[in-house]
PDB file of N, CA and C in Angstrom:
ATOM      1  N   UNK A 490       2.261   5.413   4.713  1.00  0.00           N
ATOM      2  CA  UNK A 490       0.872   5.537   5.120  1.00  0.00           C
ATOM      3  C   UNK A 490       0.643   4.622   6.317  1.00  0.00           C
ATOM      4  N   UNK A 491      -0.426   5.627   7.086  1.00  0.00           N
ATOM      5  CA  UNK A 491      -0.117   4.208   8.518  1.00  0.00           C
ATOM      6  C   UNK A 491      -1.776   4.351   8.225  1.00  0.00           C
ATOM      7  N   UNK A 492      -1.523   2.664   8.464  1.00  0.00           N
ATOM      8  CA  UNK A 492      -3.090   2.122   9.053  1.00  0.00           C
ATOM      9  C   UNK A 492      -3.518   2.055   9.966  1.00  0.00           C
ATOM     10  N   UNK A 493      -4.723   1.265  10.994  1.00  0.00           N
ATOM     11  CA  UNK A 493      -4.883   0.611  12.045  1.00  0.00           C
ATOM     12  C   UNK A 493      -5.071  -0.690  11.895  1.00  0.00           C
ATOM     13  N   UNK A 494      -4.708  -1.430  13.093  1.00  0.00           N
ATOM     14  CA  UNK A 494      -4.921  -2.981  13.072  1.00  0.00           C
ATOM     15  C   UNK A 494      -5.933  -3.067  12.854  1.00  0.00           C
ATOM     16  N   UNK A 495      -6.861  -2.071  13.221  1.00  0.00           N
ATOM     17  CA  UNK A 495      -8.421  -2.186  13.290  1.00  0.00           C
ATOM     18  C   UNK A 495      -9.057  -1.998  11.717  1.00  0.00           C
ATOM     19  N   UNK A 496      -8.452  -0.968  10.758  1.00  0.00           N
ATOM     20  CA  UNK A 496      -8.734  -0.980   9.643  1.00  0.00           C
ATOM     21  C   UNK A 496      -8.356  -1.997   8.505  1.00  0.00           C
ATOM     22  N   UNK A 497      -6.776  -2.861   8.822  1.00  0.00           N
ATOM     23  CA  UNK A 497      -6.595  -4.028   8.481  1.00  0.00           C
ATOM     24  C   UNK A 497      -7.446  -5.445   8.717  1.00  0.00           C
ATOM     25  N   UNK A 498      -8.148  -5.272   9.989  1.00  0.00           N
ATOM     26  CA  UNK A 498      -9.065  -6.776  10.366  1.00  0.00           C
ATOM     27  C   UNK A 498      -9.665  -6.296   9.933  1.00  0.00           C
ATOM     28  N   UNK A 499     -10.653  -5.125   9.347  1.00  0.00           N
ATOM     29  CA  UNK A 499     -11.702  -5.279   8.408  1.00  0.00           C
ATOM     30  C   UNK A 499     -11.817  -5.337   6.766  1.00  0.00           C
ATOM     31  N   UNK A 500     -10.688  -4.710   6.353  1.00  0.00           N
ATOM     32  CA  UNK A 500     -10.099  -5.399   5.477  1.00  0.00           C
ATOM     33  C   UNK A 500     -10.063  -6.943   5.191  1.00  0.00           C
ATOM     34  N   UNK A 501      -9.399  -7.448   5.864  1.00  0.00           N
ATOM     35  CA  UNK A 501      -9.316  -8.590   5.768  1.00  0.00           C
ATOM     36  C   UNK A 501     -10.424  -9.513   5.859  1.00  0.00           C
ATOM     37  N   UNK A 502     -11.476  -9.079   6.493  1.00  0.00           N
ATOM     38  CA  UNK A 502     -12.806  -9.847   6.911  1.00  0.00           C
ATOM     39  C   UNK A 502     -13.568  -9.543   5.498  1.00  0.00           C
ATOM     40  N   UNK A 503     -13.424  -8.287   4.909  1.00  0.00           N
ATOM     41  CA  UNK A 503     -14.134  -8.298   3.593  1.00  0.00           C
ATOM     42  C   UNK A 503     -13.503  -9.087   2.744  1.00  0.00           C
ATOM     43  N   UNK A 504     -12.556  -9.430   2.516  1.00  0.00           N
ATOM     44  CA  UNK A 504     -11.547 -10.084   1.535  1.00  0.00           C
ATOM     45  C   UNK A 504     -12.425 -11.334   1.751  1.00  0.00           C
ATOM     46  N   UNK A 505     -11.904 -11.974   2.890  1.00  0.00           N
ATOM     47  CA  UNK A 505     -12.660 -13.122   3.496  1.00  0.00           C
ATOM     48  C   UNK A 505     -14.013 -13.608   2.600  1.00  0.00           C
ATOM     49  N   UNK A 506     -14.751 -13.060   3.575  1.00  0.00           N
ATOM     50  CA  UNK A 506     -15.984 -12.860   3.055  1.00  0.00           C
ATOM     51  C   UNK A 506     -16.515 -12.626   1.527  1.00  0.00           C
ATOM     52  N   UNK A 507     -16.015 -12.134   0.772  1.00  0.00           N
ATOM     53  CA  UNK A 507     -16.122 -11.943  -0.536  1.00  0.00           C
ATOM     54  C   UNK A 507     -15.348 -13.054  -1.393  1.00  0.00           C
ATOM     55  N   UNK A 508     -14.323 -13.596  -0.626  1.00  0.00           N
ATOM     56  CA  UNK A 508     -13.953 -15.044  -1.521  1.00  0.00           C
ATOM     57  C   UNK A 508     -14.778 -16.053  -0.861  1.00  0.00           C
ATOM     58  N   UNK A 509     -15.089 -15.996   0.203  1.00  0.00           N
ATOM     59  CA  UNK A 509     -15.797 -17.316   0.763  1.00  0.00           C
ATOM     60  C   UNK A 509     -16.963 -17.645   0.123  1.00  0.00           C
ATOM     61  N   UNK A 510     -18.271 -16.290  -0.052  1.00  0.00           N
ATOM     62  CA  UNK A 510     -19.511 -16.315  -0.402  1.00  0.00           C
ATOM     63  C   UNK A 510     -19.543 -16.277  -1.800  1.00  0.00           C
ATOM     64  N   UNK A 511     -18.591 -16.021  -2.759  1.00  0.00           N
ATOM     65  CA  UNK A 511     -18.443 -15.818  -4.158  1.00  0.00           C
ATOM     66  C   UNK A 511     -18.072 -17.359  -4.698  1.00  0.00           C
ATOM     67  N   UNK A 512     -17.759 -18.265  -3.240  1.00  0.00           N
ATOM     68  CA  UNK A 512     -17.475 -19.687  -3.815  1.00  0.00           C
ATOM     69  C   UNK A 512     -16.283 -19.482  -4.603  1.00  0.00           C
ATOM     70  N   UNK A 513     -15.162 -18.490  -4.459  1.00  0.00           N
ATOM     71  CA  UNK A 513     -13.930 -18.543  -5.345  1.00  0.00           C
ATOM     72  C   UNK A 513     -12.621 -19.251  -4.714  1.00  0.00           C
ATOM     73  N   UNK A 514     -13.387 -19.335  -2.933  1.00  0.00           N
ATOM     74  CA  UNK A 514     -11.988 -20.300  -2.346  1.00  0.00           C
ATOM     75  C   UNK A 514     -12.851 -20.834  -1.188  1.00  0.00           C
ATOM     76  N   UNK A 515     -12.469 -21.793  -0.696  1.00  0.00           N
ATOM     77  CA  UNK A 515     -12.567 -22.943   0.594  1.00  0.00           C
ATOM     78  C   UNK A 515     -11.681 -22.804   1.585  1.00  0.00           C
ATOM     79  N   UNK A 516     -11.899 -22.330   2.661  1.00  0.00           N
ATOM     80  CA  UNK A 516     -10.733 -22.394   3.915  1.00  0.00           C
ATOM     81  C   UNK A 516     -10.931 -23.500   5.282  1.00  0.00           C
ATOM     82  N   UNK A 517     -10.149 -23.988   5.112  1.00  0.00           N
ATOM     83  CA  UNK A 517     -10.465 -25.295   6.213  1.00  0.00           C
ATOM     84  C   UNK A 517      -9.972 -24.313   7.568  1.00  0.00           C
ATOM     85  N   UNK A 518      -9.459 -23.495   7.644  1.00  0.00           N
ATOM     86  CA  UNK A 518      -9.357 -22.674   8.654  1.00  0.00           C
ATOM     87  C   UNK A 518      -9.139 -20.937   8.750  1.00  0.00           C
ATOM     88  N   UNK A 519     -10.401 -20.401   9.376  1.00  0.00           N
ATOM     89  CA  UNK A 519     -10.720 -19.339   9.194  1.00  0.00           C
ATOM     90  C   UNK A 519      -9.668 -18.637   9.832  1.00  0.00           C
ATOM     91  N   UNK A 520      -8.951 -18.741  11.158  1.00  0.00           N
ATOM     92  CA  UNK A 520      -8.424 -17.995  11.426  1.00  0.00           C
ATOM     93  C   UNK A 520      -6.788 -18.260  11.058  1.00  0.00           C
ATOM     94  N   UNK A 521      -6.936 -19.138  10.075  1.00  0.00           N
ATOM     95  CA  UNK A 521      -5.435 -18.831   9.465  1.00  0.00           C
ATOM     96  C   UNK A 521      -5.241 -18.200   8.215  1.00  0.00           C
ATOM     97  N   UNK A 522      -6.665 -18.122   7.306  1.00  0.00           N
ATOM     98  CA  UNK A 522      -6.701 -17.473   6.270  1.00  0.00           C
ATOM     99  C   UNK A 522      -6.986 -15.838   6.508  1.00  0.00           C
ATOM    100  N   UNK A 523      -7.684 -15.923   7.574  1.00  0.00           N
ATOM    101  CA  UNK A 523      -7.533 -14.094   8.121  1.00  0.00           C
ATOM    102  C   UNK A 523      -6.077 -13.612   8.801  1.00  0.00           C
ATOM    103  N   UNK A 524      -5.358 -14.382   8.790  1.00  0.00           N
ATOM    104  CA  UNK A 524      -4.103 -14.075   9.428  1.00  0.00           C
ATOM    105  C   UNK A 524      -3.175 -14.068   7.785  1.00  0.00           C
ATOM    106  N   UNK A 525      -3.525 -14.639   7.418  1.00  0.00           N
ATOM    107  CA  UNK A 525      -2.588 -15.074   5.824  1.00  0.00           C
ATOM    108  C   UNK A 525      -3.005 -13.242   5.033  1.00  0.00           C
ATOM    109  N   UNK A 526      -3.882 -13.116   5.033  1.00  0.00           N
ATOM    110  CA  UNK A 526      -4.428 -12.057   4.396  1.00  0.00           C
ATOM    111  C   UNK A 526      -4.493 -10.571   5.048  1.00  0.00           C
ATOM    112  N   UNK A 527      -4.313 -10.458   6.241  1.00  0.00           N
ATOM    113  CA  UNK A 527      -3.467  -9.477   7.207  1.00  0.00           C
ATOM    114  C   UNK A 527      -2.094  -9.234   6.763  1.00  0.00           C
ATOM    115  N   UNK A 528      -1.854 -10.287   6.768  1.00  0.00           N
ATOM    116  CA  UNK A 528      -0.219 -10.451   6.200  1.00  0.00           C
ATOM    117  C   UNK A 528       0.073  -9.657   5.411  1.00  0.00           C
ATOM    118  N   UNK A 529      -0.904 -10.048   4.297  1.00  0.00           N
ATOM    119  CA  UNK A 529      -0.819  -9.327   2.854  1.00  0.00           C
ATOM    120  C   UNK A 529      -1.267  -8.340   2.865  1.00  0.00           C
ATOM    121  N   UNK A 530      -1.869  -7.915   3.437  1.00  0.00           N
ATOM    122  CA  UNK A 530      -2.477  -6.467   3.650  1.00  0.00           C
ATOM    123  C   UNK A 530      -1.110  -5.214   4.132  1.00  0.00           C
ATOM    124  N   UNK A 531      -0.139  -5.678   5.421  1.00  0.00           N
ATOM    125  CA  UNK A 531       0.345  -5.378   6.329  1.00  0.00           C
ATOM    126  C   UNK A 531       1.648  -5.138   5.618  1.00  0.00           C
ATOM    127  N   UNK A 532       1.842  -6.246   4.416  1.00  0.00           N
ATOM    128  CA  UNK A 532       3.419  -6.287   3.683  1.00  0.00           C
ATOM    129  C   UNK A 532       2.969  -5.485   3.049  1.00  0.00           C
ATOM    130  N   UNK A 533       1.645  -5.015   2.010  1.00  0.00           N
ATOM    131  CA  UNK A 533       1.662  -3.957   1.031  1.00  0.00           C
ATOM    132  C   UNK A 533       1.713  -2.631   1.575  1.00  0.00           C
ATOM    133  N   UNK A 534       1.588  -1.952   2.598  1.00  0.00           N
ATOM    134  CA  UNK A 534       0.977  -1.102   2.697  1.00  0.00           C
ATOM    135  C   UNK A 534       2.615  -0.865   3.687  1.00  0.00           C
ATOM    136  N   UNK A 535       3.213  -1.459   4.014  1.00  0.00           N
ATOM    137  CA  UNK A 535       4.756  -1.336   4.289  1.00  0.00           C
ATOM    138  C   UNK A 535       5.579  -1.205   3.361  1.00  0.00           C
ATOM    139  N   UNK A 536       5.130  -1.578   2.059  1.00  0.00           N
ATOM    140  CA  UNK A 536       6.157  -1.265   1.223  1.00  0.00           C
ATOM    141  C   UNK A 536       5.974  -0.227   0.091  1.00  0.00           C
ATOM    142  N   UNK A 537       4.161  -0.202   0.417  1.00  0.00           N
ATOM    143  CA  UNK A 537       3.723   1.454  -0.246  1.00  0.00           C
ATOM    144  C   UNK A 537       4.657   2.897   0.732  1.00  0.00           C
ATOM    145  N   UNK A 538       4.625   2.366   2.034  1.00  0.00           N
ATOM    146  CA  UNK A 538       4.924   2.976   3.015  1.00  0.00           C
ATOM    147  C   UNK A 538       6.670   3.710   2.487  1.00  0.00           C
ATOM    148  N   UNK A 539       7.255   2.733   2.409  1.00  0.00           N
ATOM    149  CA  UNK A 539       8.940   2.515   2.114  1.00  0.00           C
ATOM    150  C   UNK A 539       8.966   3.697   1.035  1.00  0.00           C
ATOM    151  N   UNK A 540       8.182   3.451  -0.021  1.00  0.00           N
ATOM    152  CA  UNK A 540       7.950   4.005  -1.718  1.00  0.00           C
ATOM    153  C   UNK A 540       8.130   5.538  -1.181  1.00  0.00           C
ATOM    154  N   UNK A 541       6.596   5.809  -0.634  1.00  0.00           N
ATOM    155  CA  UNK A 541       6.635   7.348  -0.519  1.00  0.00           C
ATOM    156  C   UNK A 541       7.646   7.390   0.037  1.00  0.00           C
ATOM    157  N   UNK A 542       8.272   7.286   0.894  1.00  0.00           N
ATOM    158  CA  UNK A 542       9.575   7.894   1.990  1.00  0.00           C
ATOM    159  C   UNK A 542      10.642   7.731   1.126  1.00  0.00           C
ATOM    160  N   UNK A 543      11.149   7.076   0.583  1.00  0.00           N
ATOM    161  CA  UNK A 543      12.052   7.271  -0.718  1.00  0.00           C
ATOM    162  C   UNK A 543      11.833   8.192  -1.611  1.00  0.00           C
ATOM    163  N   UNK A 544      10.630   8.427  -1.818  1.00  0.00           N
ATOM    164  CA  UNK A 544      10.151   9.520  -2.715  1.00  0.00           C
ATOM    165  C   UNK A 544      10.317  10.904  -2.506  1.00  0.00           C
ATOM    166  N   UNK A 545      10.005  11.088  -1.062  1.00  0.00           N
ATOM    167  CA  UNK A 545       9.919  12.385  -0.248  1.00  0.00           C
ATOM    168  C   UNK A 545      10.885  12.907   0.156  1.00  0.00           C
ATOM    169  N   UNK A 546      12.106  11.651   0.338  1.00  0.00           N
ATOM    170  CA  UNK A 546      13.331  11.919   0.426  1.00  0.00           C
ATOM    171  C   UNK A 546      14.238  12.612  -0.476  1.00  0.00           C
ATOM    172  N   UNK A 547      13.646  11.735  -2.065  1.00  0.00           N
ATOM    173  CA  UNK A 547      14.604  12.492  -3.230  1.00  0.00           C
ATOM    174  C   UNK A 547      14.331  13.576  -3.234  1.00  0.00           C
ATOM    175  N   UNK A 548      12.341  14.079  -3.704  1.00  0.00           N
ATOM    176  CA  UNK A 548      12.051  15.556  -3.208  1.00  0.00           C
ATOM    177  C   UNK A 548      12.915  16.281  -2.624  1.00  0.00           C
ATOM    178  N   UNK A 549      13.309  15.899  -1.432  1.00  0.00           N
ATOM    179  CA  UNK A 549      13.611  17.197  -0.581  1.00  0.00           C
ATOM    180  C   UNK A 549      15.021  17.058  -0.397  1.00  0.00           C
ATOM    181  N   UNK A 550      15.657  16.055  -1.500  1.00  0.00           N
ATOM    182  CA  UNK A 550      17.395  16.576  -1.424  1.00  0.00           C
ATOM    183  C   UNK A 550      17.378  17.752  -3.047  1.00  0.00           C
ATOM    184  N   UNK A 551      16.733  17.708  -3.434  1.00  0.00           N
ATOM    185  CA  UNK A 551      16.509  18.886  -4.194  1.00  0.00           C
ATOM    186  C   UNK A 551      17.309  20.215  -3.830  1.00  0.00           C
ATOM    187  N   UNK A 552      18.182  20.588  -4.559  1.00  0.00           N
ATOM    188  CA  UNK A 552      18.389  21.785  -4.331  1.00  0.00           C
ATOM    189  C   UNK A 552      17.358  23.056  -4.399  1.00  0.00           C
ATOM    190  N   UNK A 553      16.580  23.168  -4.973  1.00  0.00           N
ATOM    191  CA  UNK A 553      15.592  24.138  -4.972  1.00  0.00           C
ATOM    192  C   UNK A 553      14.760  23.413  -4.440  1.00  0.00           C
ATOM    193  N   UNK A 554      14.350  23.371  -3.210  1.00  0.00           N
ATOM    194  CA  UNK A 554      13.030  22.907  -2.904  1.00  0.00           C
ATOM    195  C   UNK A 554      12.039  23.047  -3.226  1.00  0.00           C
ATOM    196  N   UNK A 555      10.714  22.037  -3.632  1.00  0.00           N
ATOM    197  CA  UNK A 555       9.519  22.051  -4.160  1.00  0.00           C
ATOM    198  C   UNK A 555       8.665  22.007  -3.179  1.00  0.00           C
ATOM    199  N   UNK A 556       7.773  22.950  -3.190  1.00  0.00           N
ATOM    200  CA  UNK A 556       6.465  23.222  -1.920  1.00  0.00           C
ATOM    201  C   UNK A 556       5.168  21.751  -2.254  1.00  0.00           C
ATOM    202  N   UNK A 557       5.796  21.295  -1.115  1.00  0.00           N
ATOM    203  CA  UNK A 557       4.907  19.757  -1.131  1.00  0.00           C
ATOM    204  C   UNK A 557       3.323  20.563  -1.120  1.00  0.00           C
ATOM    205  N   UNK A 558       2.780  19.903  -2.467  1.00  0.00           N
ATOM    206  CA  UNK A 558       1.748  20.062  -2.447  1.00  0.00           C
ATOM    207  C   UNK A 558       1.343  21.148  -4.018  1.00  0.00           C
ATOM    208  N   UNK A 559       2.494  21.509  -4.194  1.00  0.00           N
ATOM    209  CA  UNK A 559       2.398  21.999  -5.759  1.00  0.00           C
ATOM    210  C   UNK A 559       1.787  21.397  -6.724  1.00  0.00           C
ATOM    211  N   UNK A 560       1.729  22.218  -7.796  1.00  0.00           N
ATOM    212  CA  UNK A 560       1.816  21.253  -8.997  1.00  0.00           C
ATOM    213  C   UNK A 560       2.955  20.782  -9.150  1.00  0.00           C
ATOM    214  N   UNK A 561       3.853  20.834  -9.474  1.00  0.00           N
ATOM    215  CA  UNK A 561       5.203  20.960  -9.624  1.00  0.00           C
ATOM    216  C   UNK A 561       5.470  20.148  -8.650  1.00  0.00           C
ATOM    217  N   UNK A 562       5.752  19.865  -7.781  1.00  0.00           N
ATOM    218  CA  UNK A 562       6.001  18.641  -6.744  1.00  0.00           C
ATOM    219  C   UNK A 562       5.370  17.647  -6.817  1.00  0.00           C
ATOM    220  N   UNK A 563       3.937  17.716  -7.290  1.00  0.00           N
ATOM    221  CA  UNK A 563       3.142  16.153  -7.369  1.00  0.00           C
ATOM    222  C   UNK A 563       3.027  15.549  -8.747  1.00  0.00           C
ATOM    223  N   UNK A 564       3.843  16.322  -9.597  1.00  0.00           N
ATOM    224  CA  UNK A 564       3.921  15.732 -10.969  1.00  0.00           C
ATOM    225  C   UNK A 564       5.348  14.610 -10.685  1.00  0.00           C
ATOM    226  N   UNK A 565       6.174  15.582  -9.835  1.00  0.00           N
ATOM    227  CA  UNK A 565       7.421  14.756  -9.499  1.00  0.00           C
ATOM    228  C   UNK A 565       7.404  13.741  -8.423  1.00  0.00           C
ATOM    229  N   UNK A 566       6.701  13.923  -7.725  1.00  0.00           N
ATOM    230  CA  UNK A 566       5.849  13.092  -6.848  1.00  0.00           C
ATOM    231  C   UNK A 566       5.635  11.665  -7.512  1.00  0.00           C
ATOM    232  N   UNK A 567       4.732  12.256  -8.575  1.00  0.00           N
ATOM    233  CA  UNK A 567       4.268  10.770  -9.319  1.00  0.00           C
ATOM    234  C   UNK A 567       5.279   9.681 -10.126  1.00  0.00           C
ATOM    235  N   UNK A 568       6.047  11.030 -10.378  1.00  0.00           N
ATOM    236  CA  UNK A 568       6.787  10.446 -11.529  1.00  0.00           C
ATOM    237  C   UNK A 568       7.926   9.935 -10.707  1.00  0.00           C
ATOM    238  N   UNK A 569       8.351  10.227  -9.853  1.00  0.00           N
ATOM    239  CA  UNK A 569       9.182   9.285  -9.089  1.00  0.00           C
ATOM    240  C   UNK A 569       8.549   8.273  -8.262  1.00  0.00           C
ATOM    241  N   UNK A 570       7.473   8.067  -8.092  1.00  0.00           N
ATOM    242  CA  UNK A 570       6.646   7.284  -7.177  1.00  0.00           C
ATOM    243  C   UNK A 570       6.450   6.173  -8.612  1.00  0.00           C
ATOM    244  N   UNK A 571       6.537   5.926  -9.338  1.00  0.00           N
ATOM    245  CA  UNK A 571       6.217   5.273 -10.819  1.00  0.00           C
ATOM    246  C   UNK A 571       7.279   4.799 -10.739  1.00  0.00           C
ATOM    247  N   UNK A 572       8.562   5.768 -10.665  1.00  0.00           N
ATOM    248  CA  UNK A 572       9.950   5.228 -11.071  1.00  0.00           C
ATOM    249  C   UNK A 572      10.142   4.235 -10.064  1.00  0.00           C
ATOM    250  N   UNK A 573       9.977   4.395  -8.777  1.00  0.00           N
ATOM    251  CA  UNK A 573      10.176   3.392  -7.384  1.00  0.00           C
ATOM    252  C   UNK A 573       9.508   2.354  -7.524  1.00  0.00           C
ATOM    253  N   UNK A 574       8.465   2.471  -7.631  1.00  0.00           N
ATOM    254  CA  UNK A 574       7.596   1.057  -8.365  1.00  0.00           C
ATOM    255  C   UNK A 574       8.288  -0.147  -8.702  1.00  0.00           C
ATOM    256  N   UNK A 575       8.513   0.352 -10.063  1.00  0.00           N
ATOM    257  CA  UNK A 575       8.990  -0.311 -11.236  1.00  0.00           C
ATOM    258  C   UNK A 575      10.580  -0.916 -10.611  1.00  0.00           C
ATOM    259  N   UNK A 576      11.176   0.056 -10.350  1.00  0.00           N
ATOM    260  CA  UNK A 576      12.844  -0.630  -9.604  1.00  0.00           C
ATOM    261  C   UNK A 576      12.422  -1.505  -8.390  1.00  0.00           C
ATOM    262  N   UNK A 577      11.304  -1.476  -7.175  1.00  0.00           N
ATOM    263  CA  UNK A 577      11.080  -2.823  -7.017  1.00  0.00           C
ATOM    264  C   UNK A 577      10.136  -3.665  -7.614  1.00  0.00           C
ATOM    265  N   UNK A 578      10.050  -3.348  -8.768  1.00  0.00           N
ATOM    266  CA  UNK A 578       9.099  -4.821  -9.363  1.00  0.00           C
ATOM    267  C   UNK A 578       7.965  -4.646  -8.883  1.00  0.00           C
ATOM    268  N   UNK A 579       7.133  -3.185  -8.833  1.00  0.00           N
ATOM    269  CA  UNK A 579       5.661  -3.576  -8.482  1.00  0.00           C
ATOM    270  C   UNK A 579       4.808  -3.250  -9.334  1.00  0.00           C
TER     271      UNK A 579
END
């Protein structure tokens, strides 16, 4: 899944913002905790990224190919998207 930088800095500004004003954290520096949390934004969504493409890959070494977008493909979809998960620990 691709993002934008632009949809990540707002992301991140809500994160921000919602721990700052909720009083659940203190940042002695704003623009290192919006960079810390980009981060985290940027590593998940790279390694959601990784998941499907491993996924889409097994799909389609399939000998009978499954019409992306089936039932039948997004049950296997899931169920290998579950299985990938779990083998990296998420």
């Amino acid at each position: 899944m691709q993002i934008t930088e632009d949809r990540i800095s707002h992301i991140a500004h809500k994160i921000y913002d919602k721990l700052y004003n909720d009083d659940l954290a203190d940042f002695p520096d704003e623009r290192r905790a919006l960079d810390c949390i980009k981060g985290s934004i940027e590593g998940f969504f790279s390694v959601m990224g990784q998941v499907d493409q491993a996924v889409r890959d097994k799909l389609a070494s399939y000998s009978q190919a499954k019409v992306p977008g089936s039932r039948e493909w997004e049950i296997l979809y899931q169920k290998f998207y579950q299985e990938e998960l779990s083998r990296r620990k998420w």
